[in-house]
Short mmCIF file of N, CA and C in Angstrom, two decimals:
data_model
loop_
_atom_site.label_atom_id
_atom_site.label_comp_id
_atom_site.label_asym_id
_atom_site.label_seq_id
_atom_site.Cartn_x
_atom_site.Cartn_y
_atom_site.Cartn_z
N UNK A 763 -132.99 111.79 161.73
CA UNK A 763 -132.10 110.81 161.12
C UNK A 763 -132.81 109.99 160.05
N UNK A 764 -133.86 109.78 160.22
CA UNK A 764 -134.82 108.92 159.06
C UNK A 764 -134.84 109.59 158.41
N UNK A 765 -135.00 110.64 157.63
CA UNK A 765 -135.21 111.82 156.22
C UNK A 765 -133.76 111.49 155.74
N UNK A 766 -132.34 111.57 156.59
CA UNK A 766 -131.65 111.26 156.13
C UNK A 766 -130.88 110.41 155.76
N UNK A 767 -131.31 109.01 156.31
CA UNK A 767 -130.84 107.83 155.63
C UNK A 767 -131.97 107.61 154.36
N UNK A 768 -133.02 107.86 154.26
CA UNK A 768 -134.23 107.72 153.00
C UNK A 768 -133.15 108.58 152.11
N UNK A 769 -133.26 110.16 152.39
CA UNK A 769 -132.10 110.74 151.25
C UNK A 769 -131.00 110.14 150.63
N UNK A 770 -130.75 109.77 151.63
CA UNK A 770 -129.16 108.81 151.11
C UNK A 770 -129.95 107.87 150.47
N UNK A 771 -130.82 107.18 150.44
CA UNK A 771 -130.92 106.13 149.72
C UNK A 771 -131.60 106.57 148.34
N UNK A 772 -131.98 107.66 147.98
CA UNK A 772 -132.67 108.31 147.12
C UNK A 772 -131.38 108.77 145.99
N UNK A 773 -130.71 108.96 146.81
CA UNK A 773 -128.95 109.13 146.24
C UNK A 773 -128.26 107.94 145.80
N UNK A 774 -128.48 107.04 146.65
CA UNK A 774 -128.14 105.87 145.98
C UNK A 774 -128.87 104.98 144.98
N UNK A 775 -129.50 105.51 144.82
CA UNK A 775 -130.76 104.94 143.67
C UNK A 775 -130.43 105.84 142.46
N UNK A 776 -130.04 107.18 142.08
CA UNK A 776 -129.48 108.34 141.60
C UNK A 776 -128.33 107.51 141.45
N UNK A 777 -127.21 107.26 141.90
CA UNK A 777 -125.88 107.43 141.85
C UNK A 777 -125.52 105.85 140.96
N UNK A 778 -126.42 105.02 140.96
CA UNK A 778 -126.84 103.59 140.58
C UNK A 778 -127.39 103.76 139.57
N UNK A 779 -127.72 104.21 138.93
CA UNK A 779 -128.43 105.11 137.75
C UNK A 779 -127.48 105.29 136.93
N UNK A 780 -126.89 106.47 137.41
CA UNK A 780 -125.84 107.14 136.80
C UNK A 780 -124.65 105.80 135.95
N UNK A 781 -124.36 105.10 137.20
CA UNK A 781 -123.48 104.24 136.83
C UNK A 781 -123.54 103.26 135.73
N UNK A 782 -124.96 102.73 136.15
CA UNK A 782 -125.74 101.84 135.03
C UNK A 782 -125.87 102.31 133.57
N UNK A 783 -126.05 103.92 133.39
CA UNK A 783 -126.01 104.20 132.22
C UNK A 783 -125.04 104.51 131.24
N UNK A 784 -123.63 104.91 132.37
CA UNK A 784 -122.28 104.64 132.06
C UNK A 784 -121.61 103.44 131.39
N UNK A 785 -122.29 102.53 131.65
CA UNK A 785 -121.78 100.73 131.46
C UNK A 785 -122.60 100.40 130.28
N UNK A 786 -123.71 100.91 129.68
CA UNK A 786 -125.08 100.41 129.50
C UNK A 786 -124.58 100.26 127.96
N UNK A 787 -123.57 100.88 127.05
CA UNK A 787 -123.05 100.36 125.62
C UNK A 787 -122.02 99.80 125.95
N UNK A 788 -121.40 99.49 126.22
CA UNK A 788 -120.49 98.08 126.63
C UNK A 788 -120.73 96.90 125.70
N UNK A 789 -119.69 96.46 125.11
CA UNK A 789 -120.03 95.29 124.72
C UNK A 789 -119.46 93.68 125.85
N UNK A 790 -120.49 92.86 125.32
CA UNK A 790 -120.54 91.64 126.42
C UNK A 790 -118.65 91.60 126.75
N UNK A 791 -117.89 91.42 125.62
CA UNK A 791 -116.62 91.32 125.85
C UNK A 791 -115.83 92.37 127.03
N UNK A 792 -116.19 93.41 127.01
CA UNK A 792 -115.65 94.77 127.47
C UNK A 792 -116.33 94.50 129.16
N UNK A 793 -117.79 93.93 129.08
CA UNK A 793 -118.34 93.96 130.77
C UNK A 793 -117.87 92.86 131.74
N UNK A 794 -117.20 92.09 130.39
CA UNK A 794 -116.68 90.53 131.33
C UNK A 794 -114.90 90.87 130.79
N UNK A 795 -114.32 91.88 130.50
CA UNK A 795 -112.46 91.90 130.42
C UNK A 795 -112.30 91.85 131.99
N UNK A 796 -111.12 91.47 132.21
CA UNK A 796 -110.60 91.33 133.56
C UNK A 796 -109.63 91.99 133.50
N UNK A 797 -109.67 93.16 134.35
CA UNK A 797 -109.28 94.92 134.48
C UNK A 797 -108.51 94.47 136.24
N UNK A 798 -108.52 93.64 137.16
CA UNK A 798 -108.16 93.97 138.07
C UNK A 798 -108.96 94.29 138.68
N UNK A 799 -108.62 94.14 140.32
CA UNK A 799 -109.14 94.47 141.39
C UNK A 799 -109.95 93.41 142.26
N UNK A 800 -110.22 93.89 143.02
CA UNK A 800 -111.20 93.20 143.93
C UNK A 800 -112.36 92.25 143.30
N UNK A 801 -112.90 92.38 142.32
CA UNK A 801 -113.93 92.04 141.77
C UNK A 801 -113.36 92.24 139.80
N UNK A 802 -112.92 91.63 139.59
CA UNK A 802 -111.80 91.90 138.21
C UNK A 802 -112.51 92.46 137.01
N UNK A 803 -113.96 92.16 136.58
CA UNK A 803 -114.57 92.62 135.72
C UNK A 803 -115.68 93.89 136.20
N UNK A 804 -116.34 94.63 135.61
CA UNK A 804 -117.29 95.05 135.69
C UNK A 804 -118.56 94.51 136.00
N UNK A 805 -118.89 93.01 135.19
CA UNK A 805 -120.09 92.73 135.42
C UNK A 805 -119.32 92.13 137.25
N UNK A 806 -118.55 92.08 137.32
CA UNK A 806 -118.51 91.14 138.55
C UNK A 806 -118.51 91.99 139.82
N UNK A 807 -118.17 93.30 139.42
CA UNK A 807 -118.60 93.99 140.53
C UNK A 807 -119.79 95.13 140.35
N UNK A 808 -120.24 95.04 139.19
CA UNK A 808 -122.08 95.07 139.28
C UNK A 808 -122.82 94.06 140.37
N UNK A 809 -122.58 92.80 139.43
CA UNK A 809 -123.18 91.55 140.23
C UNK A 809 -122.54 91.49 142.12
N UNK A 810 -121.64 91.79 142.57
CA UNK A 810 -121.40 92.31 143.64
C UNK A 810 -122.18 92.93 145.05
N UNK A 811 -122.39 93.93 143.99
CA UNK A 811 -122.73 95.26 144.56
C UNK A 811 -124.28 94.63 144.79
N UNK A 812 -125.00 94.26 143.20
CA UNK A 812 -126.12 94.07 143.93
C UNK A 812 -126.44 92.99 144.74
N UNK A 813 -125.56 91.91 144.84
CA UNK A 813 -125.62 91.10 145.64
C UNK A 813 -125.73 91.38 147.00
N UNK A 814 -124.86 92.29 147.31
CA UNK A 814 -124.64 92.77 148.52
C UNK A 814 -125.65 93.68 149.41
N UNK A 815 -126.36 94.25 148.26
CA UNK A 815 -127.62 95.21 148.73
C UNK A 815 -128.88 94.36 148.67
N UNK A 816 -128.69 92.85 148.31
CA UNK A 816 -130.07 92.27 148.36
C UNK A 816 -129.70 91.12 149.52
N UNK A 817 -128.57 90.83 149.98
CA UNK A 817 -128.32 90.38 151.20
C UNK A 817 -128.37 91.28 152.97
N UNK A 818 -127.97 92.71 152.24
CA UNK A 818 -128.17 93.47 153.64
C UNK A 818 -130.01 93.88 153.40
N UNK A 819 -130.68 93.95 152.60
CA UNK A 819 -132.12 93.83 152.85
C UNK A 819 -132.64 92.83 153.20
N UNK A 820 -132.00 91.38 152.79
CA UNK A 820 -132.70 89.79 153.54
C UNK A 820 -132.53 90.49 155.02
N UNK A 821 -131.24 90.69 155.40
CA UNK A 821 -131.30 90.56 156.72
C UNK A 821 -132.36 91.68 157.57
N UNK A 822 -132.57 93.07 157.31
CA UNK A 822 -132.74 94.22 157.24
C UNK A 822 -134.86 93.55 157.89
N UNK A 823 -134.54 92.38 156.75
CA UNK A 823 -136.33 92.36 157.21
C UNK A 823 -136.25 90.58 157.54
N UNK A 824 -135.10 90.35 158.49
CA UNK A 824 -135.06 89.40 159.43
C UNK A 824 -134.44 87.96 158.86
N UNK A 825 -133.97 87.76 157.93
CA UNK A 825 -133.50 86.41 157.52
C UNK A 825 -132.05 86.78 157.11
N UNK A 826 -131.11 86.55 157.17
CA UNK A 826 -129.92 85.96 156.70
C UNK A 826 -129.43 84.91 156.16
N UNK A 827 -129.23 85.43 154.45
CA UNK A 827 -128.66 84.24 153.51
C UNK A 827 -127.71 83.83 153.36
N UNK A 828 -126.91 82.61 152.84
CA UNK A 828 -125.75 82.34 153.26
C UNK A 828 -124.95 82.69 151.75
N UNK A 829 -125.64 83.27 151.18
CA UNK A 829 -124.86 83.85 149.84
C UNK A 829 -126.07 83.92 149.10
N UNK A 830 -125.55 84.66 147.40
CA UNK A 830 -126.50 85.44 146.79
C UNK A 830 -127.21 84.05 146.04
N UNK A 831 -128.78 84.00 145.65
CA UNK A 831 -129.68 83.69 145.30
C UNK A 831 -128.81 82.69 144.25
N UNK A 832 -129.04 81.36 144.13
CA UNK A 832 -128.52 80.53 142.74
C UNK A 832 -129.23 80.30 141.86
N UNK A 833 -130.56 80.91 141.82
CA UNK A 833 -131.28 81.18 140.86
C UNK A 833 -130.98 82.60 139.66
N UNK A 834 -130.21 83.50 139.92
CA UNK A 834 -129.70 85.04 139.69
C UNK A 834 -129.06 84.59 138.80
N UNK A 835 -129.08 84.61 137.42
CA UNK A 835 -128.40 84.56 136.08
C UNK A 835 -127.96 86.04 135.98
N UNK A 836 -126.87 86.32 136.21
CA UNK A 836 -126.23 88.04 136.32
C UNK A 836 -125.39 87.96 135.22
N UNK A 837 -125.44 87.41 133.53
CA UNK A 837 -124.65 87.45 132.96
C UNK A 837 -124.69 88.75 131.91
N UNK A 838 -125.63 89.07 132.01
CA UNK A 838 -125.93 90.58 131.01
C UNK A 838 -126.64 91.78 131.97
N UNK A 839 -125.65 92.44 131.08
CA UNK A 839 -126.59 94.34 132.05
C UNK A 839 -127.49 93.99 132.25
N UNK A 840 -128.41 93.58 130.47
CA UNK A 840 -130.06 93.69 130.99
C UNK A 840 -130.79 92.79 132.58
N UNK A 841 -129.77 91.56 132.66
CA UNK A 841 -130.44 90.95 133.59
C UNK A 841 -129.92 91.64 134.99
N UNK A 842 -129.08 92.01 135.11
CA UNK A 842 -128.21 93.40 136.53
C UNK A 842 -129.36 94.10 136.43
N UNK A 843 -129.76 95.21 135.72
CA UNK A 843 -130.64 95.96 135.58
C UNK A 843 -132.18 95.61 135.84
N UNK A 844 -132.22 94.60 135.69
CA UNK A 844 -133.80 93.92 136.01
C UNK A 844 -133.92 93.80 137.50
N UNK A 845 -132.69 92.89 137.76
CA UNK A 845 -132.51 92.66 139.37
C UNK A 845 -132.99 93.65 140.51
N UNK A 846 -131.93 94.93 139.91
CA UNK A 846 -131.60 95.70 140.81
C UNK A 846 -132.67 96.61 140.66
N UNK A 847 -133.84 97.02 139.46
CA UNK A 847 -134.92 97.52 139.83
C UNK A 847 -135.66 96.52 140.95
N UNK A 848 -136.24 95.30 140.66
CA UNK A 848 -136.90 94.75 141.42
C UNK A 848 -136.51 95.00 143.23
N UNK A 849 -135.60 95.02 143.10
CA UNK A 849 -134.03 95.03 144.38
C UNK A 849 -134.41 96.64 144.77
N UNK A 850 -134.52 97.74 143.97
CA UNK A 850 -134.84 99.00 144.71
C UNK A 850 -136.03 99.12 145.08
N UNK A 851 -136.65 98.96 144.47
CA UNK A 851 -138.71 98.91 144.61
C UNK A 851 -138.39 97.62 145.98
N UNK A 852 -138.43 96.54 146.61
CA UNK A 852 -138.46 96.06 147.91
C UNK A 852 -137.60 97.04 148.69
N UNK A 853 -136.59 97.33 148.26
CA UNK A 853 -135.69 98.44 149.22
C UNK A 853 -136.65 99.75 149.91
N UNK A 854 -136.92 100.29 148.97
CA UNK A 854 -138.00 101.51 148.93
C UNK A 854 -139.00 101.21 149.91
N UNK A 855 -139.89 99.89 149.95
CA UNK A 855 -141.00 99.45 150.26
C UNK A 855 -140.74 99.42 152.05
N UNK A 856 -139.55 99.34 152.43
CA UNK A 856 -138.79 98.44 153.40
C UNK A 856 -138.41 99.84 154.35
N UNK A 857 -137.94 101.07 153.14
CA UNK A 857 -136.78 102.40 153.72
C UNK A 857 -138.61 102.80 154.07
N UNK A 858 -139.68 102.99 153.43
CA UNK A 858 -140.99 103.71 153.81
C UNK A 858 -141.47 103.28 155.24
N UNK A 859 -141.48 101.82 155.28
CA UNK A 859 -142.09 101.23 156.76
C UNK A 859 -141.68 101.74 157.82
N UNK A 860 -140.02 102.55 157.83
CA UNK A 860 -138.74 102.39 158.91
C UNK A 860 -139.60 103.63 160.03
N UNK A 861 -139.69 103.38 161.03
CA UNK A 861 -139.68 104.36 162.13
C UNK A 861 -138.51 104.94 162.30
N UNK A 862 -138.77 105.87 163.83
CA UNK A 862 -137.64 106.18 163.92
C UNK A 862 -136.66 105.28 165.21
N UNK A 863 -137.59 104.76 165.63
CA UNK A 863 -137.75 103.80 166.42
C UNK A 863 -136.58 102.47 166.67
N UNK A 864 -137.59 102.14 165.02
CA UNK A 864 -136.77 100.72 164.62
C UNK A 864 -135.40 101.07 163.99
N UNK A 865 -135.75 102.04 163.69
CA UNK A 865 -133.80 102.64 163.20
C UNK A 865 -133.01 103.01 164.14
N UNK A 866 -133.42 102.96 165.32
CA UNK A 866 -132.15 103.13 166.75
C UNK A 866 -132.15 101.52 167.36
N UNK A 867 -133.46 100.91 166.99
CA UNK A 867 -133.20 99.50 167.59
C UNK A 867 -131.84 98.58 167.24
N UNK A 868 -131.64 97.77 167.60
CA UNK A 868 -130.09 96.84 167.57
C UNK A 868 -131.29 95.64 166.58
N UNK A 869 -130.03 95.41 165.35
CA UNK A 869 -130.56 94.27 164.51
C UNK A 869 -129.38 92.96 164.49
N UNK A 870 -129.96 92.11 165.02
CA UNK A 870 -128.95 90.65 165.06
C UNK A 870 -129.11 90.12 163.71
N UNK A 871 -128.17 89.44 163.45
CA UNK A 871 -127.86 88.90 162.06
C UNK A 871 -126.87 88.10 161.54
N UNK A 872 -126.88 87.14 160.55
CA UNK A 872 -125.37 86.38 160.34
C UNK A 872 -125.22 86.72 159.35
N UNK A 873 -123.64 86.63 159.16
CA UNK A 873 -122.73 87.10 157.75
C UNK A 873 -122.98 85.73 156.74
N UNK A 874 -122.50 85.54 156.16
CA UNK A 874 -122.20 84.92 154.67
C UNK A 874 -121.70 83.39 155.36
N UNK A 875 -120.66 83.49 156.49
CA UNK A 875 -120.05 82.66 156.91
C UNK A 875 -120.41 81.96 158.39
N UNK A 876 -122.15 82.40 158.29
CA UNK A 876 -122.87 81.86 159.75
C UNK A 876 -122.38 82.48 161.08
N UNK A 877 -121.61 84.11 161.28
CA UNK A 877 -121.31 84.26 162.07
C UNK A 877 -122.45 85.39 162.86
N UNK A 878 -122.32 85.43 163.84
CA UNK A 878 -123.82 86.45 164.44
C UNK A 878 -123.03 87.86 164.96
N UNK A 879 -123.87 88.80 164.28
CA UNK A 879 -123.68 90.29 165.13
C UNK A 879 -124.48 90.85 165.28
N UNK A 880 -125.06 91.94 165.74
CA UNK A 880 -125.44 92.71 166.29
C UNK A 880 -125.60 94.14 166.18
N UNK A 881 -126.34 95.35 165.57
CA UNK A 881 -125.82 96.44 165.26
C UNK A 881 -126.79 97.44 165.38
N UNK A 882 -126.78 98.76 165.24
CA UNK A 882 -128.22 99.59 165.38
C UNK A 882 -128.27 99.27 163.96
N UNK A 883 -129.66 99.41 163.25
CA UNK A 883 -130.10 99.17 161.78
C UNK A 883 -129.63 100.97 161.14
N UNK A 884 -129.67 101.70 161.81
CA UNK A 884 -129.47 103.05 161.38
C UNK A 884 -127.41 102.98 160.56
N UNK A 885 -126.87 102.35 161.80
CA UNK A 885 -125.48 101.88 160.84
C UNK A 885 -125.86 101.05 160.21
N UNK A 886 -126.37 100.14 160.05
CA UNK A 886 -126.43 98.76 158.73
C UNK A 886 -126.95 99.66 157.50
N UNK A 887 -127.90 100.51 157.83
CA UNK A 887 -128.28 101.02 156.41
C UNK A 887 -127.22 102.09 155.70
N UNK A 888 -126.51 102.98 156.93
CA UNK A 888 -125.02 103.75 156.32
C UNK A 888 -124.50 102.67 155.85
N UNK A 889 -123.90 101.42 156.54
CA UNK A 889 -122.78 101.06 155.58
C UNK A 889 -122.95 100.48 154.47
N UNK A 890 -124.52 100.39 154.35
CA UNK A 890 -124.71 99.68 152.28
C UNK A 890 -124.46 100.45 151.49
N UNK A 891 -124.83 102.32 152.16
CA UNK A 891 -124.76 103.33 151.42
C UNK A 891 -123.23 103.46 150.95
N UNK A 892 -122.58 103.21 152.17
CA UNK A 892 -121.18 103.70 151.84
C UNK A 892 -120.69 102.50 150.41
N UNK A 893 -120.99 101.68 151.27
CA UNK A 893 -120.66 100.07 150.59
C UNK A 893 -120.70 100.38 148.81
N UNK A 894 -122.22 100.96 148.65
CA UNK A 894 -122.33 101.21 147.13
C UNK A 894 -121.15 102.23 146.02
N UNK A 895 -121.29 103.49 147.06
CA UNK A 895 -119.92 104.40 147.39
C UNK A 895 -118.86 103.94 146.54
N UNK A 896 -118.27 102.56 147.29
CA UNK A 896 -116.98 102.06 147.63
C UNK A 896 -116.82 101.62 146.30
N UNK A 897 -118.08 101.08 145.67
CA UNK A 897 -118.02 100.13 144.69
C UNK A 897 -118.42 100.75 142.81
N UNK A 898 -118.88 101.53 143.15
CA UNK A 898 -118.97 102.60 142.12
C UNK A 898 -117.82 103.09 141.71
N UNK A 899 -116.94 103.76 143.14
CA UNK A 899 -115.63 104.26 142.28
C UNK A 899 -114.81 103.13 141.73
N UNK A 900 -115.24 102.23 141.94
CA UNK A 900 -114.46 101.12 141.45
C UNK A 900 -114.80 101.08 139.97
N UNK A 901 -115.97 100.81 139.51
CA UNK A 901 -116.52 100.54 138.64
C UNK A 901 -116.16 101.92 137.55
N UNK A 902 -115.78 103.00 137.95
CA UNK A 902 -115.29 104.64 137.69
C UNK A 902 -113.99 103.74 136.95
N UNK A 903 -113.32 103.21 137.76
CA UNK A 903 -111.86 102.96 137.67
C UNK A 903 -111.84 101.84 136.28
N UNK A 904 -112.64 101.13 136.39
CA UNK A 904 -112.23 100.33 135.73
C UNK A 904 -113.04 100.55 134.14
N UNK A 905 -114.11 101.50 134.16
CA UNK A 905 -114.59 102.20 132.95
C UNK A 905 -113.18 102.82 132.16
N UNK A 906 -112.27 103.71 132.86
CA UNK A 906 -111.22 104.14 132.80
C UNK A 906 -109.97 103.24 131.95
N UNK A 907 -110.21 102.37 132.79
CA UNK A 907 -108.70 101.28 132.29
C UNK A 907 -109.74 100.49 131.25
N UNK A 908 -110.54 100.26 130.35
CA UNK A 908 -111.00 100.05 129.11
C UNK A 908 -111.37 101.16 128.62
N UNK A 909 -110.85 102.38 128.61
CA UNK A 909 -110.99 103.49 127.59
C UNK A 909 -112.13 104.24 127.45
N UNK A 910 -112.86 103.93 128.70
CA UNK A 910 -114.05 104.62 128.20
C UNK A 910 -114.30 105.70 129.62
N UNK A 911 -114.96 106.77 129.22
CA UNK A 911 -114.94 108.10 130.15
C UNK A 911 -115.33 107.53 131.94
N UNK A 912 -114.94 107.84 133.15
CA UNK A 912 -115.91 107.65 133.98
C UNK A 912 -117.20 108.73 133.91
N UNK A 913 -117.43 108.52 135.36
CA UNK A 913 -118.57 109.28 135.54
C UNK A 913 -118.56 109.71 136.86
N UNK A 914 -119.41 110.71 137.27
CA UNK A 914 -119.62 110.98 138.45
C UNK A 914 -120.60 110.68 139.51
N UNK A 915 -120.61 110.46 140.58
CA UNK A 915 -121.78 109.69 141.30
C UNK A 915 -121.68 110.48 142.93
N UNK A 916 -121.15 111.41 142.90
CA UNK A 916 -120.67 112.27 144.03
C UNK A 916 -121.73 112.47 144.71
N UNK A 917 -122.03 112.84 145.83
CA UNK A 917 -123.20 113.09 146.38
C UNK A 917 -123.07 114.56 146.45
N UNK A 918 -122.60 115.31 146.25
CA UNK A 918 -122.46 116.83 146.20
C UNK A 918 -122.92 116.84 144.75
N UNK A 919 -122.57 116.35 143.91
CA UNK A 919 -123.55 116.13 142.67
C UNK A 919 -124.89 116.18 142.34
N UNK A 920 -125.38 115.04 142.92
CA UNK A 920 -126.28 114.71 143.59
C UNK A 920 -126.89 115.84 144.02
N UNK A 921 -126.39 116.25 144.99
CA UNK A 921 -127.32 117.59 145.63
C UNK A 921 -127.90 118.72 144.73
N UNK A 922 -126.64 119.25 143.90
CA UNK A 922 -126.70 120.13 143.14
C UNK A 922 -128.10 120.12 142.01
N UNK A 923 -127.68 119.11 141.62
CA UNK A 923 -129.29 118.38 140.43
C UNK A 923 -130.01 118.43 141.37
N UNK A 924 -130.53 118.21 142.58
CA UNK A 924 -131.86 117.98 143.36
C UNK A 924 -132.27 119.44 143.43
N UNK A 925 -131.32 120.45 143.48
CA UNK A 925 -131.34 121.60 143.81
C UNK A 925 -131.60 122.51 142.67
N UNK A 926 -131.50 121.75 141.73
CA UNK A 926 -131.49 122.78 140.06
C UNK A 926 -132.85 122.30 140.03
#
């Protein structure tokens, strides 16, 4: 099971890529239009996403924040893009340490809203994967509804290139 949550995350580092370079001529106007949805702009569900993957790593290596960093100026790609390298390199550092051990162990933790749960870390790390997943096709969608091509981030994709 450890080879394959590291894979997945090797995919999600790939698939985060992909996306980033999709967005990456955008003009400031086009990354901040409000397209709808859950997160209405692009930069806002960039800034999201990585929010969300640098809150399930606080917890991942024992602290729980009560929201994303107020130091994080997320108003341009370039600064998303800075983040979220720094944000994969601790990720990486964190997915290398993992036994197989500590990935069946139960990890306690609070949400956003001080509430406590409980979980094996082997699901906490699926559902960031999925989480990213979720939020990509979003970001697909809304490349779309400003005229510009999506992209693909499939993990059968994915495979195929690892495999070529």
């Amino acid at each position: 099971m450890l080879d394959v949550i590291r894979d997945l995350y090797v995919y999600t580092r790939w698939a985060n890529a992909r996306m980033l370079e999709a967005v990456a001529d955008l003009r400031p106007d086009a990354l901040g239009h409000d397209v709808g949805g859950s997160f209405p702009t692009v930069r806002d569900t960039l800034s999201h996403m990585l929010g969300a993957d640098w809150i399930w790593l606080e917890r991942w290596l024992g602290r729980s924040p009560g929201g994303f960093p107020d130091h994080w100026e997320l108003t341009t790609l370039d600064a998303i893009r800075s983040r979220w390298s720094e944000l994969e390199a601790e990720r990486g550092t964190f997915l290398d340490s993992l036994t197989a051990a500590r990935l069946e162990a139960d990890l306690s933790y609070r949400n956003t809203r001080g509430e406590t749960f409980s979980a094996p870390l082997r699901d906490l790390l699926l559902h960031v994967v999925n989480h990213g997943t979720y939020h990509r096709g979003q970001v697909v969608n809304q490349l779309r509804q400003l005229g510009r091509p999506g992209v693909s981030t499939d993990l059968v994709v994915y495979q195929r290139e690892r495999r070529s």
